[in-house]
Short mmCIF file of C-alpha atoms and ligand atoms in Angstrom, two decimals:
data_model
loop_
_atom_site.label_atom_id
_atom_site.label_comp_id
_atom_site.label_asym_id
_atom_site.label_seq_id
_atom_site.Cartn_x
_atom_site.Cartn_y
_atom_site.Cartn_z
CA MET A 17 34.49 -9.51 -79.18
CA LYS A 18 34.78 -9.33 -82.95
CA VAL A 19 35.13 -12.07 -85.54
CA LEU A 20 36.59 -11.68 -89.04
CA ILE A 21 35.42 -13.98 -91.83
CA VAL A 22 37.44 -14.08 -95.03
CA GLY A 23 35.56 -14.76 -98.28
CA SER A 24 32.48 -13.68 -100.20
CA GLY A 25 30.39 -16.75 -101.03
CA GLY A 26 27.30 -18.46 -99.69
CA ARG A 27 29.48 -20.41 -97.28
CA GLU A 28 30.80 -17.19 -95.77
CA HIS A 29 27.29 -15.72 -95.46
CA ALA A 30 26.20 -18.89 -93.63
CA LEU A 31 29.24 -18.78 -91.31
CA ALA A 32 28.78 -15.06 -90.63
CA TRP A 33 25.05 -15.50 -89.92
CA LYS A 34 25.80 -18.32 -87.47
CA ILE A 35 28.68 -16.50 -85.75
CA ALA A 36 26.54 -13.36 -85.39
CA GLN A 37 24.11 -15.40 -83.26
CA SER A 38 26.84 -15.96 -80.67
CA LYS A 39 26.10 -13.96 -77.51
CA THR A 40 29.78 -13.29 -76.93
CA ILE A 41 30.25 -11.68 -80.35
CA THR A 42 29.46 -7.99 -80.79
CA GLU A 43 30.48 -7.61 -84.42
CA VAL A 44 31.30 -9.78 -87.44
CA ILE A 45 33.39 -8.33 -90.27
CA VAL A 46 33.37 -10.11 -93.62
CA ALA A 47 36.15 -9.41 -96.14
CA PRO A 48 34.99 -8.77 -98.79
CA GLY A 49 31.50 -10.30 -98.21
CA ASN A 50 28.40 -9.86 -100.40
CA ALA A 51 25.02 -8.10 -100.28
CA GLY A 52 23.72 -10.74 -97.85
CA THR A 53 26.46 -10.19 -95.30
CA ALA A 54 26.13 -6.41 -95.78
CA GLN A 55 22.49 -6.60 -94.64
CA GLU A 56 22.86 -9.11 -91.80
CA ALA A 57 22.39 -7.93 -88.20
CA LYS A 58 25.73 -7.36 -86.37
CA VAL A 59 27.62 -8.04 -89.64
CA HIS A 60 29.35 -5.65 -92.06
CA ASN A 61 31.71 -5.91 -95.01
CA ILE A 62 35.15 -4.48 -95.58
CA PRO A 63 36.34 -4.62 -99.20
CA ILE A 64 39.63 -6.51 -98.88
CA ASP A 65 40.55 -9.34 -101.24
CA PRO A 66 40.95 -12.77 -99.55
CA LEU A 67 44.48 -13.03 -100.98
CA ALA A 68 45.60 -9.62 -99.62
CA ILE A 69 47.01 -11.31 -96.53
CA GLU A 70 48.95 -8.31 -95.17
CA ASP A 71 45.89 -6.06 -95.50
CA LEU A 72 43.74 -8.64 -93.70
CA LEU A 73 46.32 -8.91 -90.95
CA GLY A 74 46.35 -5.12 -90.61
CA LEU A 75 42.54 -5.12 -90.36
CA ALA A 76 42.56 -7.87 -87.73
CA LYS A 77 45.06 -5.95 -85.59
CA ARG A 78 43.34 -2.58 -86.02
CA GLU A 79 39.90 -3.99 -85.19
CA ASP A 80 41.22 -6.12 -82.33
CA ILE A 81 39.70 -9.26 -83.91
CA TYR A 82 39.25 -12.12 -81.45
CA LEU A 83 38.95 -14.88 -84.06
CA THR A 84 39.45 -15.06 -87.84
CA ILE A 85 37.82 -17.83 -89.90
CA ILE A 86 39.00 -18.46 -93.45
CA GLY A 87 36.30 -19.53 -95.94
CA PRO A 88 37.99 -20.33 -99.29
CA GLU A 89 41.02 -22.47 -100.08
CA ALA A 90 43.17 -19.91 -101.94
CA PRO A 91 44.25 -17.84 -98.89
CA LEU A 92 44.82 -21.06 -96.90
CA ALA A 93 47.07 -22.41 -99.66
CA ALA A 94 48.84 -19.03 -99.70
CA GLY A 95 49.68 -19.33 -95.98
CA ILE A 96 47.27 -16.89 -94.32
CA VAL A 97 47.05 -19.00 -91.15
CA ASP A 98 50.84 -19.18 -90.78
CA ARG A 99 51.02 -15.39 -91.14
CA PHE A 100 48.27 -14.72 -88.57
CA HIS A 101 49.76 -17.20 -86.09
CA ALA A 102 53.23 -15.66 -86.51
CA ALA A 103 51.65 -12.32 -85.57
CA GLY A 104 50.05 -13.91 -82.49
CA LEU A 105 46.49 -13.80 -83.84
CA ARG A 106 43.86 -16.55 -83.54
CA CYS A 107 42.94 -17.88 -86.96
CA PHE A 108 40.89 -21.02 -87.64
CA GLY A 109 42.11 -23.01 -90.64
CA PRO A 110 45.02 -25.22 -91.71
CA THR A 111 48.55 -23.93 -92.21
CA GLN A 112 49.99 -23.77 -95.72
CA ALA A 113 51.70 -27.14 -95.23
CA ALA A 114 48.50 -28.78 -93.96
CA ALA A 115 46.44 -27.17 -96.75
CA GLN A 116 48.50 -29.18 -99.26
CA LEU A 117 45.86 -31.87 -98.77
CA GLU A 118 43.83 -29.70 -101.16
CA SER A 119 46.40 -27.50 -102.90
CA SER A 120 48.39 -30.42 -104.33
CA LYS A 121 46.55 -33.48 -105.59
CA ALA A 122 49.93 -35.24 -106.02
CA PHE A 123 50.63 -34.58 -102.32
CA SER A 124 47.21 -35.84 -101.24
CA LYS A 125 47.27 -38.95 -103.46
CA ASP A 126 50.78 -39.93 -102.31
CA PHE A 127 49.72 -39.22 -98.71
CA MET A 128 46.67 -41.49 -99.02
CA GLN A 129 48.72 -44.24 -100.63
CA ARG A 130 51.38 -44.03 -97.89
CA HIS A 131 48.73 -44.34 -95.19
CA ASN A 132 46.41 -46.90 -96.82
CA ILE A 133 43.54 -44.45 -97.04
CA PRO A 134 41.14 -45.79 -99.69
CA THR A 135 41.28 -43.78 -102.94
CA ALA A 136 41.29 -44.43 -106.70
CA ALA A 137 44.46 -46.01 -108.18
CA TYR A 138 46.58 -43.33 -109.90
CA GLN A 139 49.82 -42.30 -111.56
CA THR A 140 51.52 -38.90 -111.42
CA PHE A 141 53.18 -37.29 -114.46
CA THR A 142 55.42 -34.28 -115.00
CA GLU A 143 56.28 -35.07 -118.67
CA LEU A 144 53.78 -34.63 -121.49
CA ASN A 145 54.98 -37.59 -123.56
CA ALA A 146 55.03 -39.98 -120.62
CA ALA A 147 51.39 -39.05 -119.86
CA LEU A 148 50.34 -39.50 -123.51
CA ASP A 149 52.13 -42.89 -123.69
CA TYR A 150 50.44 -44.00 -120.47
CA VAL A 151 46.87 -43.30 -121.60
CA ALA A 152 47.44 -45.06 -124.94
CA ASP A 153 46.74 -48.48 -123.46
CA GLN A 154 44.32 -47.63 -120.63
CA SER A 155 40.63 -48.42 -120.52
CA PHE A 156 38.04 -45.61 -120.25
CA PRO A 157 36.60 -43.55 -118.68
CA LEU A 158 39.76 -42.20 -117.09
CA VAL A 159 40.11 -39.20 -114.79
CA ILE A 160 42.74 -36.53 -115.50
CA LYS A 161 43.50 -33.94 -112.83
CA ALA A 162 45.74 -30.90 -112.68
CA ASP A 163 47.87 -31.07 -109.53
CA GLY A 164 47.20 -27.58 -108.18
CA LEU A 165 44.20 -25.37 -107.42
CA ALA A 166 42.11 -24.75 -110.53
CA ALA A 167 38.91 -23.26 -109.08
CA GLY A 168 37.10 -26.59 -109.39
CA LYS A 169 37.83 -26.87 -113.12
CA GLY A 170 40.98 -29.01 -113.06
CA VAL A 171 39.28 -32.43 -113.25
CA ILE A 172 38.45 -33.93 -116.64
CA ILE A 173 36.63 -37.22 -117.09
CA ALA A 174 37.89 -38.57 -120.43
CA GLN A 175 35.54 -41.00 -122.15
CA ASN A 176 38.05 -42.05 -124.80
CA ILE A 177 41.67 -41.66 -125.84
CA ALA A 178 41.03 -38.55 -127.96
CA GLN A 179 39.51 -36.72 -124.97
CA ALA A 180 42.34 -37.91 -122.72
CA ASN A 181 45.02 -36.68 -125.14
CA GLN A 182 43.23 -33.37 -125.52
CA ALA A 183 43.00 -32.88 -121.76
CA ILE A 184 46.66 -33.76 -121.22
CA ILE A 185 47.78 -31.38 -123.99
CA ASN A 186 45.53 -28.58 -122.69
CA ILE A 187 46.88 -28.88 -119.18
CA MET A 188 50.55 -29.73 -119.74
CA ARG A 189 51.45 -28.06 -123.04
CA ASP A 190 48.94 -25.22 -123.33
CA ASP A 191 48.93 -24.39 -119.61
CA ALA A 192 45.12 -24.24 -119.31
CA PHE A 193 45.50 -24.04 -115.51
CA GLY A 194 48.90 -22.31 -115.45
CA GLN A 195 51.27 -23.53 -112.74
CA ALA A 196 48.58 -25.85 -111.37
CA GLY A 197 49.06 -28.12 -114.42
CA GLN A 198 52.82 -28.65 -114.27
CA GLN A 199 52.06 -31.99 -112.74
CA ILE A 200 49.01 -34.13 -113.51
CA ILE A 201 47.36 -37.14 -111.94
CA ILE A 202 45.70 -39.78 -114.05
CA GLU A 203 43.40 -41.98 -112.05
CA GLU A 204 40.90 -44.76 -112.16
CA PHE A 205 37.26 -43.74 -112.67
CA LEU A 206 35.16 -44.66 -109.64
CA THR A 207 31.42 -45.21 -109.75
CA GLY A 208 28.90 -44.82 -106.95
CA GLU A 209 27.32 -41.97 -105.03
CA GLU A 210 29.23 -38.91 -103.81
CA VAL A 211 28.85 -37.62 -100.28
CA SER A 212 30.55 -34.83 -98.34
CA PHE A 213 32.13 -35.67 -95.00
CA ILE A 214 33.16 -32.54 -93.10
CA VAL A 215 34.87 -32.46 -89.72
CA MET A 216 36.58 -29.94 -87.47
CA SER A 217 40.05 -30.90 -86.27
CA ASP A 218 42.34 -29.46 -83.60
CA GLY A 219 45.41 -31.26 -84.95
CA GLU A 220 44.79 -34.32 -82.81
CA TYR A 221 41.07 -34.80 -82.21
CA ILE A 222 38.17 -34.71 -84.60
CA LEU A 223 34.68 -33.33 -84.15
CA PRO A 224 32.62 -34.86 -86.96
CA LEU A 225 29.91 -32.56 -88.28
CA VAL A 226 26.61 -33.87 -89.67
CA SER A 227 26.60 -35.52 -93.09
CA SER A 228 25.67 -33.69 -96.28
CA GLN A 229 25.47 -34.21 -99.99
CA ASP A 230 25.66 -31.70 -102.82
CA HIS A 231 24.72 -31.78 -106.48
CA LYS A 232 27.78 -30.86 -108.54
CA ALA A 233 26.26 -31.25 -112.00
CA ARG A 234 24.56 -28.14 -113.39
CA ASP A 235 21.37 -29.68 -114.75
CA ASN A 236 18.49 -31.82 -113.53
CA GLY A 237 19.16 -35.54 -113.26
CA ASP A 238 22.81 -34.78 -112.39
CA GLN A 239 23.57 -34.01 -116.04
CA GLY A 240 25.67 -31.31 -117.63
CA PRO A 241 28.95 -29.68 -116.67
CA ASN A 242 30.48 -29.85 -113.21
CA THR A 243 29.92 -26.76 -111.03
CA GLY A 244 30.83 -25.69 -107.51
CA GLY A 245 27.50 -27.17 -106.40
CA MET A 246 23.89 -26.47 -107.40
CA GLY A 247 22.30 -27.42 -104.10
CA ALA A 248 22.92 -29.48 -100.96
CA TYR A 249 21.14 -31.10 -98.07
CA SER A 250 21.92 -32.45 -94.63
CA PRO A 251 21.77 -35.14 -93.37
CA ALA A 252 22.56 -37.43 -96.30
CA PRO A 253 20.50 -40.60 -95.78
CA ILE A 254 23.24 -42.68 -97.47
CA MET A 255 25.51 -41.96 -94.48
CA THR A 256 24.26 -44.64 -92.10
CA PRO A 257 25.70 -44.76 -88.55
CA GLU A 258 27.84 -47.76 -89.61
CA LEU A 259 29.24 -45.99 -92.67
CA HIS A 260 29.83 -42.84 -90.58
CA GLN A 261 31.92 -44.88 -88.15
CA GLN A 262 33.81 -46.59 -90.97
CA VAL A 263 34.67 -43.23 -92.58
CA LEU A 264 35.97 -41.96 -89.23
CA THR A 265 38.02 -45.09 -88.55
CA ASP A 266 39.39 -45.73 -92.04
CA ILE A 267 39.71 -42.19 -93.38
CA MET A 268 39.33 -39.16 -91.11
CA ILE A 269 41.21 -40.33 -87.99
CA PRO A 270 44.13 -41.83 -89.98
CA THR A 271 44.31 -38.60 -92.02
CA ILE A 272 44.56 -36.35 -88.95
CA HIS A 273 47.01 -38.66 -87.16
CA ALA A 274 49.22 -39.04 -90.23
CA MET A 275 49.30 -35.27 -90.81
CA ARG A 276 50.37 -34.82 -87.18
CA ASP A 277 52.99 -37.58 -87.46
CA GLU A 278 54.39 -36.09 -90.67
CA GLY A 279 54.84 -32.74 -88.95
CA HIS A 280 51.89 -30.85 -90.48
CA PRO A 281 49.20 -31.01 -87.79
CA TYR A 282 45.85 -30.16 -89.35
CA THR A 283 43.62 -27.61 -87.60
CA GLY A 284 40.48 -26.37 -89.30
CA PHE A 285 37.55 -27.67 -91.26
CA LEU A 286 38.50 -30.75 -93.27
CA TYR A 287 36.18 -31.88 -96.01
CA ALA A 288 36.59 -35.28 -97.65
CA GLY A 289 34.69 -35.68 -100.91
CA LEU A 290 33.82 -39.39 -100.84
CA MET A 291 32.57 -41.83 -103.42
CA ILE A 292 30.47 -44.60 -101.87
CA SER A 293 30.77 -47.67 -104.11
CA ALA A 294 27.88 -49.94 -105.03
CA THR A 295 29.03 -52.29 -102.25
CA GLY A 296 29.00 -49.43 -99.71
CA GLN A 297 32.75 -48.85 -99.47
CA PRO A 298 33.95 -45.23 -99.11
CA TYR A 299 36.83 -43.87 -101.27
CA VAL A 300 38.34 -40.38 -101.03
CA LEU A 301 37.94 -38.46 -104.30
CA GLU A 302 39.56 -35.36 -102.87
CA TYR A 303 40.26 -33.46 -99.69
CA ASN A 304 39.21 -29.84 -99.31
CA CYS A 305 40.92 -27.82 -96.60
CA ARG A 306 37.79 -25.74 -95.91
CA PHE A 307 34.05 -25.99 -95.42
CA GLY A 308 31.93 -27.00 -98.43
CA ASP A 309 29.88 -24.51 -100.41
CA PRO A 310 26.86 -25.00 -100.63
CA GLU A 311 27.06 -27.67 -97.87
CA ALA A 312 27.70 -24.96 -95.26
CA GLN A 313 24.31 -23.36 -95.89
CA PRO A 314 22.09 -26.33 -94.85
CA MET A 315 24.59 -27.42 -92.19
CA MET A 316 24.71 -24.01 -90.50
CA LEU A 317 20.90 -23.94 -90.53
CA ARG A 318 20.94 -27.19 -88.50
CA LEU A 319 23.74 -26.26 -86.07
CA MET A 320 22.43 -25.39 -82.59
CA THR A 321 25.78 -25.00 -80.81
CA ASP A 322 27.63 -21.69 -80.76
CA LEU A 323 30.16 -21.92 -83.62
CA VAL A 324 32.59 -19.63 -81.79
CA SER A 325 32.78 -22.14 -78.93
CA LEU A 326 33.58 -24.91 -81.42
CA CYS A 327 36.36 -22.87 -83.08
CA ASP A 328 37.69 -21.92 -79.62
CA ALA A 329 37.79 -25.58 -78.60
CA ALA A 330 39.68 -26.45 -81.80
CA LEU A 331 42.21 -23.64 -81.37
CA ASN A 332 42.69 -24.66 -77.71
CA HIS A 333 43.24 -28.33 -78.69
CA GLN A 334 40.14 -29.34 -76.77
CA LEU A 335 37.84 -30.71 -79.43
CA ASP A 336 37.60 -33.98 -77.49
CA LYS A 337 35.83 -32.04 -74.71
CA ILE A 338 32.98 -30.56 -76.72
CA GLN A 339 29.90 -31.80 -78.58
CA ALA A 340 27.95 -30.13 -81.37
CA GLU A 341 24.14 -30.12 -81.23
CA TRP A 342 22.07 -30.20 -84.42
CA THR A 343 18.37 -30.06 -85.16
CA GLU A 344 17.02 -33.47 -86.13
CA GLN A 345 15.31 -31.87 -89.12
CA THR A 346 16.65 -32.01 -92.65
CA ALA A 347 17.92 -28.80 -94.25
CA LEU A 348 18.01 -28.38 -98.01
CA GLY A 349 19.44 -25.52 -100.05
CA VAL A 350 18.75 -24.73 -103.70
CA VAL A 351 21.36 -22.63 -105.50
CA LEU A 352 19.92 -19.92 -107.73
CA ALA A 353 22.53 -19.37 -110.43
CA CYS A 354 22.83 -17.41 -113.68
CA GLU A 355 22.16 -18.91 -117.09
CA GLY A 356 25.55 -19.72 -118.59
CA TYR A 357 27.29 -20.69 -115.33
CA PRO A 358 29.82 -22.40 -115.00
CA GLY A 359 30.80 -20.62 -118.25
CA ASP A 360 30.19 -16.94 -118.95
CA TYR A 361 27.10 -15.22 -117.55
CA PRO A 362 25.76 -11.68 -117.26
CA THR A 363 26.23 -9.65 -114.07
CA GLY A 364 24.61 -6.57 -112.57
CA GLU A 365 21.03 -7.82 -112.95
CA PRO A 366 18.64 -6.52 -110.26
CA ILE A 367 17.16 -9.28 -108.10
CA LYS A 368 13.42 -8.97 -107.48
CA GLY A 369 11.34 -10.46 -104.69
CA LEU A 370 14.09 -10.73 -102.10
CA SER A 371 12.85 -8.44 -99.36
CA GLU A 372 9.89 -10.56 -98.33
CA HIS A 373 12.26 -13.51 -98.10
CA ASN A 374 14.65 -12.12 -95.56
CA ASN A 375 12.90 -14.27 -92.98
CA ILE A 376 11.32 -17.18 -94.84
CA PRO A 377 9.50 -19.74 -92.70
CA PHE A 378 11.85 -22.51 -91.55
CA GLY A 379 14.77 -21.17 -93.49
CA LYS A 380 17.10 -18.53 -94.81
CA VAL A 381 18.17 -17.03 -98.11
CA PHE A 382 21.97 -17.07 -98.15
CA HIS A 383 23.69 -14.79 -100.65
CA ALA A 384 26.72 -15.72 -102.76
CA GLY A 385 27.37 -13.73 -105.96
CA THR A 386 25.47 -10.57 -105.00
CA THR A 387 26.41 -6.97 -104.42
CA LEU A 388 24.59 -3.76 -103.54
CA ALA A 389 24.19 -1.12 -106.26
CA LYS A 390 22.88 1.81 -104.21
CA ASP A 391 20.19 -0.01 -102.22
CA GLN A 392 19.37 -2.60 -104.88
CA VAL A 393 20.74 -6.17 -104.64
CA VAL A 394 22.21 -7.14 -108.04
CA THR A 395 23.87 -10.30 -109.36
CA GLN A 396 27.66 -10.44 -109.37
CA GLY A 397 28.60 -14.11 -109.69
CA GLY A 398 27.56 -17.40 -111.28
CA ARG A 399 26.02 -18.78 -108.09
CA VAL A 400 23.89 -15.96 -106.75
CA LEU A 401 21.74 -17.18 -103.82
CA CYS A 402 21.12 -20.39 -101.89
CA VAL A 403 17.54 -20.64 -100.63
CA THR A 404 17.72 -23.00 -97.67
CA ALA A 405 14.86 -24.48 -95.65
CA LEU A 406 14.20 -27.03 -92.93
CA GLY A 407 11.69 -29.87 -93.02
CA GLU A 408 10.81 -33.06 -91.17
CA THR A 409 11.93 -35.06 -94.23
CA VAL A 410 14.11 -34.33 -97.24
CA GLU A 411 10.96 -34.10 -99.30
CA GLN A 412 9.43 -31.53 -96.97
CA ALA A 413 12.62 -29.47 -96.84
CA HIS A 414 12.69 -29.63 -100.65
CA GLN A 415 9.09 -28.37 -100.84
CA ASN A 416 9.72 -25.57 -98.35
CA ALA A 417 12.85 -24.39 -100.19
CA TYR A 418 11.19 -24.43 -103.61
CA GLN A 419 8.12 -22.66 -102.26
CA ALA A 420 10.29 -19.98 -100.71
CA LEU A 421 12.23 -19.28 -103.90
CA GLN A 422 9.14 -18.90 -106.10
CA THR A 423 8.95 -15.12 -106.08
CA ILE A 424 12.70 -14.47 -106.39
CA THR A 425 13.72 -13.64 -109.93
CA TRP A 426 16.11 -11.82 -112.28
CA PRO A 427 16.47 -11.99 -116.05
CA SER A 428 19.07 -14.79 -116.30
CA ILE A 429 18.02 -16.87 -113.26
CA TYR A 430 18.74 -20.62 -113.57
CA PHE A 431 18.32 -23.40 -111.03
CA ARG A 432 17.78 -27.13 -110.80
CA THR A 433 14.30 -28.29 -109.82
CA ASP A 434 15.36 -31.68 -108.40
CA ILE A 435 17.71 -30.95 -105.49
CA GLY A 436 17.57 -33.88 -103.09
CA HIS A 437 16.08 -36.32 -105.62
CA ARG A 438 18.24 -39.29 -104.59
CA ALA A 439 17.58 -38.79 -100.89
CA ILE A 440 13.84 -38.35 -101.53
CA ALA A 441 13.79 -41.61 -103.52
CA ARG A 442 15.65 -43.32 -100.68
CA GLU A 443 13.12 -41.95 -98.15
CA GLN A 444 10.27 -43.28 -100.25
CA THR A 445 11.85 -46.75 -100.54
CA ASP A 446 12.59 -46.82 -96.80
CA SER A 447 9.02 -45.92 -95.88
CA GLN A 448 7.54 -48.77 -97.96
P1 LIG B 507 37.78 -33.47 -107.31
O1 LIG B 507 38.06 -32.00 -107.46
O2 LIG B 507 38.98 -34.33 -107.29
O3 LIG B 507 36.77 -33.79 -106.28
O4 LIG B 507 36.93 -33.84 -108.60
C1 LIG B 507 35.76 -33.13 -108.95
C2 LIG B 507 34.68 -34.10 -109.31
O5 LIG B 507 35.13 -34.99 -110.34
C3 LIG B 507 34.27 -35.03 -108.17
O6 LIG B 507 33.34 -34.41 -107.35
C4 LIG B 507 33.71 -36.20 -108.93
O7 LIG B 507 32.40 -35.93 -109.38
C5 LIG B 507 34.60 -36.28 -110.14
N1 LIG B 507 35.73 -37.22 -109.89
C6 LIG B 507 36.94 -36.93 -109.40
N2 LIG B 507 37.71 -38.02 -109.31
C7 LIG B 507 36.97 -39.04 -109.75
C8 LIG B 507 37.19 -40.45 -109.91
N3 LIG B 507 38.37 -41.01 -109.62
N4 LIG B 507 36.17 -41.20 -110.37
C9 LIG B 507 34.98 -40.65 -110.70
N5 LIG B 507 34.71 -39.34 -110.60
C10 LIG B 507 35.68 -38.54 -110.12
N1 LIG B 508 30.43 -28.31 -102.77
C1 LIG B 508 31.72 -28.63 -103.22
C2 LIG B 508 32.80 -27.88 -102.60
O1 LIG B 508 32.64 -27.08 -101.70
O2 LIG B 508 33.92 -28.08 -103.02
#
């Protein structure tokens, strides 16, 4: 049986690597994939864009694909799952209507308000002047968000009125995010610690996956511009069993039940980006209708259960009948990026020192923005690799990952040296 994975990032390499371990799977096709998926046993790439839905459907039919898994949000928001289901094909992910939880922040905020799911207070605006009038007498910081998908760039934290006005004008008048900015959300700034809560859902039941935390800021000490994520680890020590249960009861279960009741049953990975307040209360910052990247890399390293059997259970509406097994160890991934990311960065730089890392002790080098130029792996994106390792503690996983990445280099390599710092500090306090 063959599996098709749509996407080209580190998340898709991690999913493909895990799926390829399934005994029932003979072949994994990744569209379009990267140099890592090109070199993985049982896996190969086919160069089709994730938004070329008809071409992907043609491929799935021609190759007699048993199961398709969608990595990124854009094809989900464009309705790829609806199209595959209409053609009678098995595709794991939410429908276009269900993916609105991510593709429209106005939809998700109104949804949370309707169902008493804890989130920051907010207002929605479609008129430039109304938005400018509103911020005139607000206190700061204030968070300004474009409604639609903006590749992770549509959230601005305004520290004062000048920044707020600038952001509103950029989005609403100057169309910085195109269509995505026709509507904006202005919301209360929440403080606390962010954590990723990712589950699988079959429309009715939830299978919670293990906790994880990523580092969104580009630089050490969680400073600098927001990125897609510079590193992640699992489990996140902040997610105590009590908090885990509270998030399920107050957020994830009501979300899945309300989506079902509103006529958009949600099947797929559902990722809630949470802020845990100083008093330990969870608030939803955003929903993502897909797996996290780079959270997938450490989480897939810990998953012991066959991922195909989990997707099968979800597509058969039987998630209540299956458990997922995980190693007790911590996994930690460090993203190796290019200098300049999340802005402009060079591409095409040869990566040295990779071959001896194909099988690092206790871990795995997952590729993201890489491609093959003849037989040489070269950089192609802002986030290039995610070096991921296991350890008995977060600190040990951190040491193993940093040791493993030592010999990997290219001219514009850039990475944080403190991935896991909050969890390591928490471990040290707990052990005293
Ligand atoms: P989002 O795409 O909505 O998750 O926003 C991206 C990032 O902006 C989040 O990961 C947070 O770091 C930050 N953020 C979003 N909303 C808020 C908020 N209401 N308060 C504080 N930070 C926020
Ligand atoms: N790591 C953040 C995300 O996947 O959106």
